[in-house]
Amino acid sequence: TNTAPALAENTITTVTSPNAVVDVSYHFSPSILNDAKVGYNNDEYQDVGAGATTIYTLSVSPNFSYTLGDHSFRHDNSFSLLDDASFYHGRHTLKAGIEIRHLQENKLHPLVEQSLSYISEANFTSNVLDSYSYKPAGVETSARMTTYFGYFLDEVKLRPNLTVNAGLRYEYYGVDYEKNPSIGQVFDPFTCGLQFCAPGAP
């Protein structure tokens, strides 16, 4: 998509989401079936400015403002491994399976942001600046997390018109961690007080 969120600037936004899966089913015997999958999902988002004529955002109270686009990107990936096995024995159908999913989240807001603010049109025309702020280019964040799931299920056919299912499922969602060591700061008020913990804190 191509939009014009600000004066004299176009913002081009692209979103792509390719994914793939490989599925293999195999009968070890007439009573044992195994189904294995390997999957990949990707989500890429880019917001790029084109044709900008200034590096500033501008606010003139009360009626005028000029804002630059966000100009960021985000690339997320997930890798999945799933395996499901089925065992048929008499009235019982036993099923068990696992899933391991690794998640990657990469984000960056690279634009240098500078903001000028004037409290009135008279101050603007006289170049009497009310406030100025500067924000340097961002640092790419690289969050990672691995989740694990497992289950066991017993389907019992008690009668031709009555089947009972009983099973257990376990889900572990893991803990986010930051791959980029320059921004891996931990905020834990119970351990470190109202400040960031020292580098390397769990």
mmCIF file with all atom_site columns, C-alpha atoms in Angstrom:
data_model
loop_
_atom_site.group_PDB
_atom_site.id
_atom_site.type_symbol
_atom_site.label_atom_id
_atom_site.label_alt_id
_atom_site.label_comp_id
_atom_site.label_asym_id
_atom_site.label_entity_id
_atom_site.label_seq_id
_atom_site.pdbx_PDB_ins_code
_atom_site.Cartn_x
_atom_site.Cartn_y
_atom_site.Cartn_z
_atom_site.occupancy
_atom_site.B_iso_or_equiv
_atom_site.pdbx_formal_charge
_atom_site.auth_seq_id
_atom_site.auth_comp_id
_atom_site.auth_asym_id
_atom_site.auth_atom_id
_atom_site.pdbx_PDB_model_num
ATOM 1   C CA . THR A 1 1   ? 0.000   0.000   0.000  1.00 0.00 ? 1   THR A CA 1
ATOM 2   C CA . ASN A 1 2   ? 1.101   3.583   -0.631 1.00 0.00 ? 2   ASN A CA 1
ATOM 3   C CA . THR A 1 3   ? -0.285  6.295   1.629  1.00 0.00 ? 3   THR A CA 1
ATOM 4   C CA . ALA A 1 4   ? 0.493   9.950   2.320  1.00 0.00 ? 4   ALA A CA 1
ATOM 5   C CA . PRO A 1 5   ? 0.245   10.444  6.107  1.00 0.00 ? 5   PRO A CA 1
ATOM 6   C CA . ALA A 1 6   ? 2.185   13.704  6.144  1.00 0.00 ? 6   ALA A CA 1
ATOM 7   C CA . LEU A 1 7   ? 2.955   16.748  4.068  1.00 0.00 ? 7   LEU A CA 1
ATOM 8   C CA . ALA A 1 8   ? 5.267   16.053  1.105  1.00 0.00 ? 8   ALA A CA 1
ATOM 9   C CA . GLU A 1 9   ? 5.911   12.464  2.172  1.00 0.00 ? 9   GLU A CA 1
ATOM 10  C CA . ASN A 1 10  ? 4.654   9.109   0.959  1.00 0.00 ? 10  ASN A CA 1
ATOM 11  C CA . THR A 1 11  ? 4.812   5.991   3.089  1.00 0.00 ? 11  THR A CA 1
ATOM 12  C CA . ILE A 1 12  ? 5.086   2.629   1.349  1.00 0.00 ? 12  ILE A CA 1
ATOM 13  C CA . THR A 1 13  ? 3.916   -0.305  3.455  1.00 0.00 ? 13  THR A CA 1
ATOM 14  C CA . THR A 1 14  ? 4.619   -3.884  2.444  1.00 0.00 ? 14  THR A CA 1
ATOM 15  C CA . VAL A 1 15  ? 3.356   -7.012  4.198  1.00 0.00 ? 15  VAL A CA 1
ATOM 16  C CA . THR A 1 16  ? 4.365   -10.533 3.218  1.00 0.00 ? 16  THR A CA 1
ATOM 17  C CA . SER A 1 17  ? 3.473   -13.756 5.039  1.00 0.00 ? 17  SER A CA 1
ATOM 18  C CA . PRO A 1 18  ? 4.944   -16.857 3.389  1.00 0.00 ? 18  PRO A CA 1
ATOM 19  C CA . ASN A 1 19  ? 4.529   -20.204 5.138  1.00 0.00 ? 19  ASN A CA 1
ATOM 20  C CA . ALA A 1 20  ? 5.299   -23.838 4.434  1.00 0.00 ? 20  ALA A CA 1
ATOM 21  C CA . VAL A 1 21  ? 4.618   -27.258 5.927  1.00 0.00 ? 21  VAL A CA 1
ATOM 22  C CA . VAL A 1 22  ? 5.886   -30.772 5.276  1.00 0.00 ? 22  VAL A CA 1
ATOM 23  C CA . ASP A 1 23  ? 3.589   -33.567 6.498  1.00 0.00 ? 23  ASP A CA 1
ATOM 24  C CA . VAL A 1 24  ? 4.582   -37.246 6.535  1.00 0.00 ? 24  VAL A CA 1
ATOM 25  C CA . SER A 1 25  ? 2.147   -39.995 7.601  1.00 0.00 ? 25  SER A CA 1
ATOM 26  C CA . TYR A 1 26  ? 3.325   -43.559 8.048  1.00 0.00 ? 26  TYR A CA 1
ATOM 27  C CA . HIS A 1 27  ? 1.603   -46.822 9.040  1.00 0.00 ? 27  HIS A CA 1
ATOM 28  C CA . PHE A 1 28  ? 4.028   -48.879 11.125 1.00 0.00 ? 28  PHE A CA 1
ATOM 29  C CA . SER A 1 29  ? 1.367   -51.585 11.284 1.00 0.00 ? 29  SER A CA 1
ATOM 30  C CA . PRO A 1 30  ? -2.408  -51.830 10.751 1.00 0.00 ? 30  PRO A CA 1
ATOM 31  C CA . SER A 1 31  ? -2.852  -50.612 14.344 1.00 0.00 ? 31  SER A CA 1
ATOM 32  C CA . ILE A 1 32  ? -0.122  -47.931 14.586 1.00 0.00 ? 32  ILE A CA 1
ATOM 33  C CA . LEU A 1 33  ? -0.186  -44.679 12.625 1.00 0.00 ? 33  LEU A CA 1
ATOM 34  C CA . ASN A 1 34  ? 2.281   -41.802 12.989 1.00 0.00 ? 34  ASN A CA 1
ATOM 35  C CA . ASP A 1 35  ? 1.879   -38.303 11.536 1.00 0.00 ? 35  ASP A CA 1
ATOM 36  C CA . ALA A 1 36  ? 4.819   -35.859 11.636 1.00 0.00 ? 36  ALA A CA 1
ATOM 37  C CA . LYS A 1 37  ? 4.863   -32.216 10.522 1.00 0.00 ? 37  LYS A CA 1
ATOM 38  C CA . VAL A 1 38  ? 7.522   -29.572 10.164 1.00 0.00 ? 38  VAL A CA 1
ATOM 39  C CA . GLY A 1 39  ? 6.196   -26.041 9.665  1.00 0.00 ? 39  GLY A CA 1
ATOM 40  C CA . TYR A 1 40  ? 7.498   -22.537 9.032  1.00 0.00 ? 40  TYR A CA 1
ATOM 41  C CA . ASN A 1 41  ? 5.570   -19.263 9.254  1.00 0.00 ? 41  ASN A CA 1
ATOM 42  C CA . ASN A 1 42  ? 6.877   -15.792 8.479  1.00 0.00 ? 42  ASN A CA 1
ATOM 43  C CA . ASP A 1 43  ? 5.338   -12.344 8.813  1.00 0.00 ? 43  ASP A CA 1
ATOM 44  C CA . GLU A 1 44  ? 7.264   -9.378  7.404  1.00 0.00 ? 44  GLU A CA 1
ATOM 45  C CA . TYR A 1 45  ? 6.064   -5.802  7.766  1.00 0.00 ? 45  TYR A CA 1
ATOM 46  C CA . GLN A 1 46  ? 7.926   -2.798  6.393  1.00 0.00 ? 46  GLN A CA 1
ATOM 47  C CA . ASP A 1 47  ? 6.903   0.825   6.599  1.00 0.00 ? 47  ASP A CA 1
ATOM 48  C CA . VAL A 1 48  ? 9.280   2.938   4.507  1.00 0.00 ? 48  VAL A CA 1
ATOM 49  C CA . GLY A 1 49  ? 9.110   6.682   3.902  1.00 0.00 ? 49  GLY A CA 1
ATOM 50  C CA . ALA A 1 50  ? 9.713   8.046   0.413  1.00 0.00 ? 50  ALA A CA 1
ATOM 51  C CA . GLY A 1 51  ? 10.017  11.602  -0.812 1.00 0.00 ? 51  GLY A CA 1
ATOM 52  C CA . ALA A 1 52  ? 10.286  13.231  2.616  1.00 0.00 ? 52  ALA A CA 1
ATOM 53  C CA . THR A 1 53  ? 11.553  16.812  2.496  1.00 0.00 ? 53  THR A CA 1
ATOM 54  C CA . THR A 1 54  ? 12.267  17.250  6.212  1.00 0.00 ? 54  THR A CA 1
ATOM 55  C CA . ILE A 1 55  ? 13.550  15.205  9.148  1.00 0.00 ? 55  ILE A CA 1
ATOM 56  C CA . TYR A 1 56  ? 11.406  17.092  11.670 1.00 0.00 ? 56  TYR A CA 1
ATOM 57  C CA . THR A 1 57  ? 7.941   16.804  13.086 1.00 0.00 ? 57  THR A CA 1
ATOM 58  C CA . LEU A 1 58  ? 6.385   20.194  13.620 1.00 0.00 ? 58  LEU A CA 1
ATOM 59  C CA . SER A 1 59  ? 3.594   21.486  15.855 1.00 0.00 ? 59  SER A CA 1
ATOM 60  C CA . VAL A 1 60  ? 2.238   25.031  15.804 1.00 0.00 ? 60  VAL A CA 1
ATOM 61  C CA . SER A 1 61  ? -0.565  25.542  18.327 1.00 0.00 ? 61  SER A CA 1
ATOM 62  C CA . PRO A 1 62  ? -3.441  25.459  18.005 1.00 0.00 ? 62  PRO A CA 1
ATOM 63  C CA . ASN A 1 63  ? -4.143  24.510  14.376 1.00 0.00 ? 63  ASN A CA 1
ATOM 64  C CA . PHE A 1 64  ? -1.164  22.987  12.572 1.00 0.00 ? 64  PHE A CA 1
ATOM 65  C CA . SER A 1 65  ? 0.968   19.880  12.915 1.00 0.00 ? 65  SER A CA 1
ATOM 66  C CA . TYR A 1 66  ? 3.244   17.934  10.597 1.00 0.00 ? 66  TYR A CA 1
ATOM 67  C CA . THR A 1 67  ? 4.171   14.364  11.543 1.00 0.00 ? 67  THR A CA 1
ATOM 68  C CA . LEU A 1 68  ? 6.601   11.974  9.908  1.00 0.00 ? 68  LEU A CA 1
ATOM 69  C CA . GLY A 1 69  ? 5.671   8.355   9.373  1.00 0.00 ? 69  GLY A CA 1
ATOM 70  C CA . ASP A 1 70  ? 6.866   5.607   11.698 1.00 0.00 ? 70  ASP A CA 1
ATOM 71  C CA . HIS A 1 71  ? 9.317   4.063   9.209  1.00 0.00 ? 71  HIS A CA 1
ATOM 72  C CA . SER A 1 72  ? 9.809   0.731   10.910 1.00 0.00 ? 72  SER A CA 1
ATOM 73  C CA . PHE A 1 73  ? 10.022  -2.928  10.111 1.00 0.00 ? 73  PHE A CA 1
ATOM 74  C CA . ARG A 1 74  ? 9.089   -6.146  11.839 1.00 0.00 ? 74  ARG A CA 1
ATOM 75  C CA . HIS A 1 75  ? 10.099  -9.670  10.814 1.00 0.00 ? 75  HIS A CA 1
ATOM 76  C CA . ASP A 1 76  ? 8.536   -12.521 12.807 1.00 0.00 ? 76  ASP A CA 1
ATOM 77  C CA . ASN A 1 77  ? 9.258   -16.224 12.311 1.00 0.00 ? 77  ASN A CA 1
ATOM 78  C CA . SER A 1 78  ? 7.953   -19.406 13.863 1.00 0.00 ? 78  SER A CA 1
ATOM 79  C CA . PHE A 1 79  ? 9.353   -22.904 13.421 1.00 0.00 ? 79  PHE A CA 1
ATOM 80  C CA . SER A 1 80  ? 7.179   -25.859 14.453 1.00 0.00 ? 80  SER A CA 1
ATOM 81  C CA . LEU A 1 81  ? 7.739   -29.568 14.923 1.00 0.00 ? 81  LEU A CA 1
ATOM 82  C CA . LEU A 1 82  ? 4.659   -31.730 15.563 1.00 0.00 ? 82  LEU A CA 1
ATOM 83  C CA . ASP A 1 83  ? 4.296   -35.471 15.940 1.00 0.00 ? 83  ASP A CA 1
ATOM 84  C CA . ASP A 1 84  ? 1.060   -37.389 16.578 1.00 0.00 ? 84  ASP A CA 1
ATOM 85  C CA . ALA A 1 85  ? 0.809   -41.150 17.038 1.00 0.00 ? 85  ALA A CA 1
ATOM 86  C CA . SER A 1 86  ? -2.349  -43.274 17.114 1.00 0.00 ? 86  SER A CA 1
ATOM 87  C CA . PHE A 1 87  ? -2.619  -46.834 18.473 1.00 0.00 ? 87  PHE A CA 1
ATOM 88  C CA . TYR A 1 88  ? -5.746  -48.918 17.827 1.00 0.00 ? 88  TYR A CA 1
ATOM 89  C CA . HIS A 1 89  ? -6.482  -51.786 20.214 1.00 0.00 ? 89  HIS A CA 1
ATOM 90  C CA . GLY A 1 90  ? -9.946  -53.283 20.596 1.00 0.00 ? 90  GLY A CA 1
ATOM 91  C CA . ARG A 1 91  ? -12.334 -50.584 21.767 1.00 0.00 ? 91  ARG A CA 1
ATOM 92  C CA . HIS A 1 92  ? -9.471  -48.199 22.526 1.00 0.00 ? 92  HIS A CA 1
ATOM 93  C CA . THR A 1 93  ? -7.870  -45.610 20.300 1.00 0.00 ? 93  THR A CA 1
ATOM 94  C CA . LEU A 1 94  ? -4.829  -44.231 22.100 1.00 0.00 ? 94  LEU A CA 1
ATOM 95  C CA . LYS A 1 95  ? -3.387  -40.962 20.837 1.00 0.00 ? 95  LYS A CA 1
ATOM 96  C CA . ALA A 1 96  ? -0.277  -39.102 21.940 1.00 0.00 ? 96  ALA A CA 1
ATOM 97  C CA . GLY A 1 97  ? 1.554   -36.135 20.517 1.00 0.00 ? 97  GLY A CA 1
ATOM 98  C CA . ILE A 1 98  ? 4.060   -33.350 21.025 1.00 0.00 ? 98  ILE A CA 1
ATOM 99  C CA . GLU A 1 99  ? 4.605   -29.908 19.551 1.00 0.00 ? 99  GLU A CA 1
ATOM 100 C CA . ILE A 1 100 ? 7.700   -27.734 19.818 1.00 0.00 ? 100 ILE A CA 1
ATOM 101 C CA . ARG A 1 101 ? 7.456   -24.194 18.498 1.00 0.00 ? 101 ARG A CA 1
ATOM 102 C CA . HIS A 1 102 ? 10.297  -21.671 18.362 1.00 0.00 ? 102 HIS A CA 1
ATOM 103 C CA . LEU A 1 103 ? 9.272   -18.023 17.964 1.00 0.00 ? 103 LEU A CA 1
ATOM 104 C CA . GLN A 1 104 ? 11.388  -15.118 16.714 1.00 0.00 ? 104 GLN A CA 1
ATOM 105 C CA . GLU A 1 105 ? 10.292  -11.484 16.837 1.00 0.00 ? 105 GLU A CA 1
ATOM 106 C CA . ASN A 1 106 ? 12.568  -8.894  15.202 1.00 0.00 ? 106 ASN A CA 1
ATOM 107 C CA . LYS A 1 107 ? 11.573  -5.224  15.339 1.00 0.00 ? 107 LYS A CA 1
ATOM 108 C CA . LEU A 1 108 ? 13.302  -1.985  14.447 1.00 0.00 ? 108 LEU A CA 1
ATOM 109 C CA . HIS A 1 109 ? 12.251  1.668   14.449 1.00 0.00 ? 109 HIS A CA 1
ATOM 110 C CA . PRO A 1 110 ? 15.249  3.182   12.665 1.00 0.00 ? 110 PRO A CA 1
ATOM 111 C CA . LEU A 1 111 ? 14.053  6.743   12.074 1.00 0.00 ? 111 LEU A CA 1
ATOM 112 C CA . VAL A 1 112 ? 15.840  9.602   13.812 1.00 0.00 ? 112 VAL A CA 1
ATOM 113 C CA . GLU A 1 113 ? 13.019  11.649  15.308 1.00 0.00 ? 113 GLU A CA 1
ATOM 114 C CA . GLN A 1 114 ? 13.310  15.405  15.849 1.00 0.00 ? 114 GLN A CA 1
ATOM 115 C CA . SER A 1 115 ? 10.336  17.427  17.004 1.00 0.00 ? 115 SER A CA 1
ATOM 116 C CA . LEU A 1 116 ? 9.820   21.207  16.982 1.00 0.00 ? 116 LEU A CA 1
ATOM 117 C CA . SER A 1 117 ? 6.970   22.837  18.899 1.00 0.00 ? 117 SER A CA 1
ATOM 118 C CA . TYR A 1 118 ? 5.685   26.417  18.842 1.00 0.00 ? 118 TYR A CA 1
ATOM 119 C CA . ILE A 1 119 ? 2.948   27.653  21.172 1.00 0.00 ? 119 ILE A CA 1
ATOM 120 C CA . SER A 1 120 ? 1.514   30.096  18.607 1.00 0.00 ? 120 SER A CA 1
ATOM 121 C CA . GLU A 1 121 ? 1.642   31.115  14.960 1.00 0.00 ? 121 GLU A CA 1
ATOM 122 C CA . ALA A 1 122 ? 3.352   34.361  15.989 1.00 0.00 ? 122 ALA A CA 1
ATOM 123 C CA . ASN A 1 123 ? 6.134   32.418  17.691 1.00 0.00 ? 123 ASN A CA 1
ATOM 124 C CA . PHE A 1 124 ? 6.480   30.226  14.610 1.00 0.00 ? 124 PHE A CA 1
ATOM 125 C CA . THR A 1 125 ? 6.820   33.169  12.193 1.00 0.00 ? 125 THR A CA 1
ATOM 126 C CA . SER A 1 126 ? 9.292   34.806  14.589 1.00 0.00 ? 126 SER A CA 1
ATOM 127 C CA . ASN A 1 127 ? 11.133  31.498  15.090 1.00 0.00 ? 127 ASN A CA 1
ATOM 128 C CA . VAL A 1 128 ? 10.651  31.559  18.877 1.00 0.00 ? 128 VAL A CA 1
ATOM 129 C CA . LEU A 1 129 ? 10.903  27.855  19.648 1.00 0.00 ? 129 LEU A CA 1
ATOM 130 C CA . ASP A 1 130 ? 8.892   26.504  22.593 1.00 0.00 ? 130 ASP A CA 1
ATOM 131 C CA . SER A 1 131 ? 10.386  22.999  22.754 1.00 0.00 ? 131 SER A CA 1
ATOM 132 C CA . TYR A 1 132 ? 12.679  20.662  20.873 1.00 0.00 ? 132 TYR A CA 1
ATOM 133 C CA . SER A 1 133 ? 13.147  16.925  21.283 1.00 0.00 ? 133 SER A CA 1
ATOM 134 C CA . TYR A 1 134 ? 15.535  14.463  19.700 1.00 0.00 ? 134 TYR A CA 1
ATOM 135 C CA . LYS A 1 135 ? 15.241  10.675  19.578 1.00 0.00 ? 135 LYS A CA 1
ATOM 136 C CA . PRO A 1 136 ? 18.125  8.721   18.028 1.00 0.00 ? 136 PRO A CA 1
ATOM 137 C CA . ALA A 1 137 ? 17.733  5.770   15.711 1.00 0.00 ? 137 ALA A CA 1
ATOM 138 C CA . GLY A 1 138 ? 16.338  2.692   17.399 1.00 0.00 ? 138 GLY A CA 1
ATOM 139 C CA . VAL A 1 139 ? 18.059  -0.609  18.074 1.00 0.00 ? 139 VAL A CA 1
ATOM 140 C CA . GLU A 1 140 ? 16.684  -3.817  16.624 1.00 0.00 ? 140 GLU A CA 1
ATOM 141 C CA . THR A 1 141 ? 15.041  -6.005  19.236 1.00 0.00 ? 141 THR A CA 1
ATOM 142 C CA . SER A 1 142 ? 15.304  -9.769  18.823 1.00 0.00 ? 142 SER A CA 1
ATOM 143 C CA . ALA A 1 143 ? 12.915  -11.497 21.221 1.00 0.00 ? 143 ALA A CA 1
ATOM 144 C CA . ARG A 1 144 ? 12.990  -15.295 21.291 1.00 0.00 ? 144 ARG A CA 1
ATOM 145 C CA . MET A 1 145 ? 10.780  -17.902 22.933 1.00 0.00 ? 145 MET A CA 1
ATOM 146 C CA . THR A 1 146 ? 10.275  -21.674 22.679 1.00 0.00 ? 146 THR A CA 1
ATOM 147 C CA . THR A 1 147 ? 6.988   -23.366 23.632 1.00 0.00 ? 147 THR A CA 1
ATOM 148 C CA . TYR A 1 148 ? 6.317   -27.051 24.299 1.00 0.00 ? 148 TYR A CA 1
ATOM 149 C CA . PHE A 1 149 ? 3.023   -28.968 24.226 1.00 0.00 ? 149 PHE A CA 1
ATOM 150 C CA . GLY A 1 150 ? 2.245   -32.619 24.862 1.00 0.00 ? 150 GLY A CA 1
ATOM 151 C CA . TYR A 1 151 ? -0.889  -34.714 25.247 1.00 0.00 ? 151 TYR A CA 1
ATOM 152 C CA . PHE A 1 152 ? -2.187  -38.244 25.776 1.00 0.00 ? 152 PHE A CA 1
ATOM 153 C CA . LEU A 1 153 ? -5.757  -39.257 24.885 1.00 0.00 ? 153 LEU A CA 1
ATOM 154 C CA . ASP A 1 154 ? -7.761  -42.470 25.200 1.00 0.00 ? 154 ASP A CA 1
ATOM 155 C CA . GLU A 1 155 ? -10.917 -42.838 23.123 1.00 0.00 ? 155 GLU A CA 1
ATOM 156 C CA . VAL A 1 156 ? -13.026 -45.725 24.383 1.00 0.00 ? 156 VAL A CA 1
ATOM 157 C CA . LYS A 1 157 ? -15.974 -46.941 22.316 1.00 0.00 ? 157 LYS A CA 1
ATOM 158 C CA . LEU A 1 158 ? -18.259 -48.253 25.066 1.00 0.00 ? 158 LEU A CA 1
ATOM 159 C CA . ARG A 1 159 ? -21.218 -48.785 22.750 1.00 0.00 ? 159 ARG A CA 1
ATOM 160 C CA . PRO A 1 160 ? -21.886 -48.266 19.046 1.00 0.00 ? 160 PRO A CA 1
ATOM 161 C CA . ASN A 1 161 ? -23.463 -44.881 19.892 1.00 0.00 ? 161 ASN A CA 1
ATOM 162 C CA . LEU A 1 162 ? -21.298 -43.938 22.911 1.00 0.00 ? 162 LEU A CA 1
ATOM 163 C CA . THR A 1 163 ? -17.616 -42.966 22.897 1.00 0.00 ? 163 THR A CA 1
ATOM 164 C CA . VAL A 1 164 ? -15.777 -41.589 25.932 1.00 0.00 ? 164 VAL A CA 1
ATOM 165 C CA . ASN A 1 165 ? -12.642 -39.435 25.658 1.00 0.00 ? 165 ASN A CA 1
ATOM 166 C CA . ALA A 1 166 ? -10.218 -39.017 28.551 1.00 0.00 ? 166 ALA A CA 1
ATOM 167 C CA . GLY A 1 167 ? -6.798  -37.460 28.416 1.00 0.00 ? 167 GLY A CA 1
ATOM 168 C CA . LEU A 1 168 ? -4.199  -35.057 29.713 1.00 0.00 ? 168 LEU A CA 1
ATOM 169 C CA . ARG A 1 169 ? -2.503  -32.095 28.017 1.00 0.00 ? 169 ARG A CA 1
ATOM 170 C CA . TYR A 1 170 ? 0.540   -30.133 29.155 1.00 0.00 ? 170 TYR A CA 1
ATOM 171 C CA . GLU A 1 171 ? 1.498   -26.706 27.794 1.00 0.00 ? 171 GLU A CA 1
ATOM 172 C CA . TYR A 1 172 ? 4.681   -24.799 28.564 1.00 0.00 ? 172 TYR A CA 1
ATOM 173 C CA . TYR A 1 173 ? 4.959   -21.354 26.998 1.00 0.00 ? 173 TYR A CA 1
ATOM 174 C CA . GLY A 1 174 ? 8.524   -20.606 28.036 1.00 0.00 ? 174 GLY A CA 1
ATOM 175 C CA . VAL A 1 175 ? 9.993   -17.201 28.811 1.00 0.00 ? 175 VAL A CA 1
ATOM 176 C CA . ASP A 1 176 ? 10.885  -14.442 26.380 1.00 0.00 ? 176 ASP A CA 1
ATOM 177 C CA . TYR A 1 177 ? 14.559  -13.641 26.152 1.00 0.00 ? 177 TYR A CA 1
ATOM 178 C CA . GLU A 1 178 ? 16.375  -10.947 24.203 1.00 0.00 ? 178 GLU A CA 1
ATOM 179 C CA . LYS A 1 179 ? 19.009  -12.164 21.760 1.00 0.00 ? 179 LYS A CA 1
ATOM 180 C CA . ASN A 1 180 ? 20.545  -8.707  21.326 1.00 0.00 ? 180 ASN A CA 1
ATOM 181 C CA . PRO A 1 181 ? 22.811  -8.280  24.393 1.00 0.00 ? 181 PRO A CA 1
ATOM 182 C CA . SER A 1 182 ? 22.918  -4.477  24.084 1.00 0.00 ? 182 SER A CA 1
ATOM 183 C CA . ILE A 1 183 ? 19.235  -4.108  25.047 1.00 0.00 ? 183 ILE A CA 1
ATOM 184 C CA . GLY A 1 184 ? 18.631  -7.139  27.241 1.00 0.00 ? 184 GLY A CA 1
ATOM 185 C CA . GLN A 1 185 ? 17.670  -5.058  30.280 1.00 0.00 ? 185 GLN A CA 1
ATOM 186 C CA . VAL A 1 186 ? 15.542  -6.592  33.020 1.00 0.00 ? 186 VAL A CA 1
ATOM 187 C CA . PHE A 1 187 ? 13.046  -4.613  35.103 1.00 0.00 ? 187 PHE A CA 1
ATOM 188 C CA . ASP A 1 188 ? 12.123  -6.518  38.269 1.00 0.00 ? 188 ASP A CA 1
ATOM 189 C CA . PRO A 1 189 ? 10.913  -4.200  41.066 1.00 0.00 ? 189 PRO A CA 1
ATOM 190 C CA . PHE A 1 190 ? 10.798  -7.034  43.614 1.00 0.00 ? 190 PHE A CA 1
ATOM 191 C CA . THR A 1 191 ? 14.496  -7.849  43.138 1.00 0.00 ? 191 THR A CA 1
ATOM 192 C CA . CYS A 1 192 ? 16.128  -4.651  41.872 1.00 0.00 ? 192 CYS A CA 1
ATOM 193 C CA . GLY A 1 193 ? 13.778  -1.917  43.041 1.00 0.00 ? 193 GLY A CA 1
ATOM 194 C CA . LEU A 1 194 ? 12.360  0.748   40.750 1.00 0.00 ? 194 LEU A CA 1
ATOM 195 C CA . GLN A 1 195 ? 15.232  0.631   38.300 1.00 0.00 ? 195 GLN A CA 1
ATOM 196 C CA . PHE A 1 196 ? 16.701  -1.682  35.667 1.00 0.00 ? 196 PHE A CA 1
ATOM 197 C CA . CYS A 1 197 ? 18.587  -4.674  37.020 1.00 0.00 ? 197 CYS A CA 1
ATOM 198 C CA . ALA A 1 198 ? 22.300  -5.037  36.401 1.00 0.00 ? 198 ALA A CA 1
ATOM 199 C CA . PRO A 1 199 ? 23.330  -6.497  33.019 1.00 0.00 ? 199 PRO A CA 1
ATOM 200 C CA . GLY A 1 200 ? 23.082  -10.273 32.972 1.00 0.00 ? 200 GLY A CA 1
ATOM 201 C CA . ALA A 1 201 ? 20.253  -10.487 35.517 1.00 0.00 ? 201 ALA A CA 1
ATOM 202 C CA . PRO A 1 202 ? 17.892  -13.434 34.919 1.00 0.00 ? 202 PRO A CA 1
#
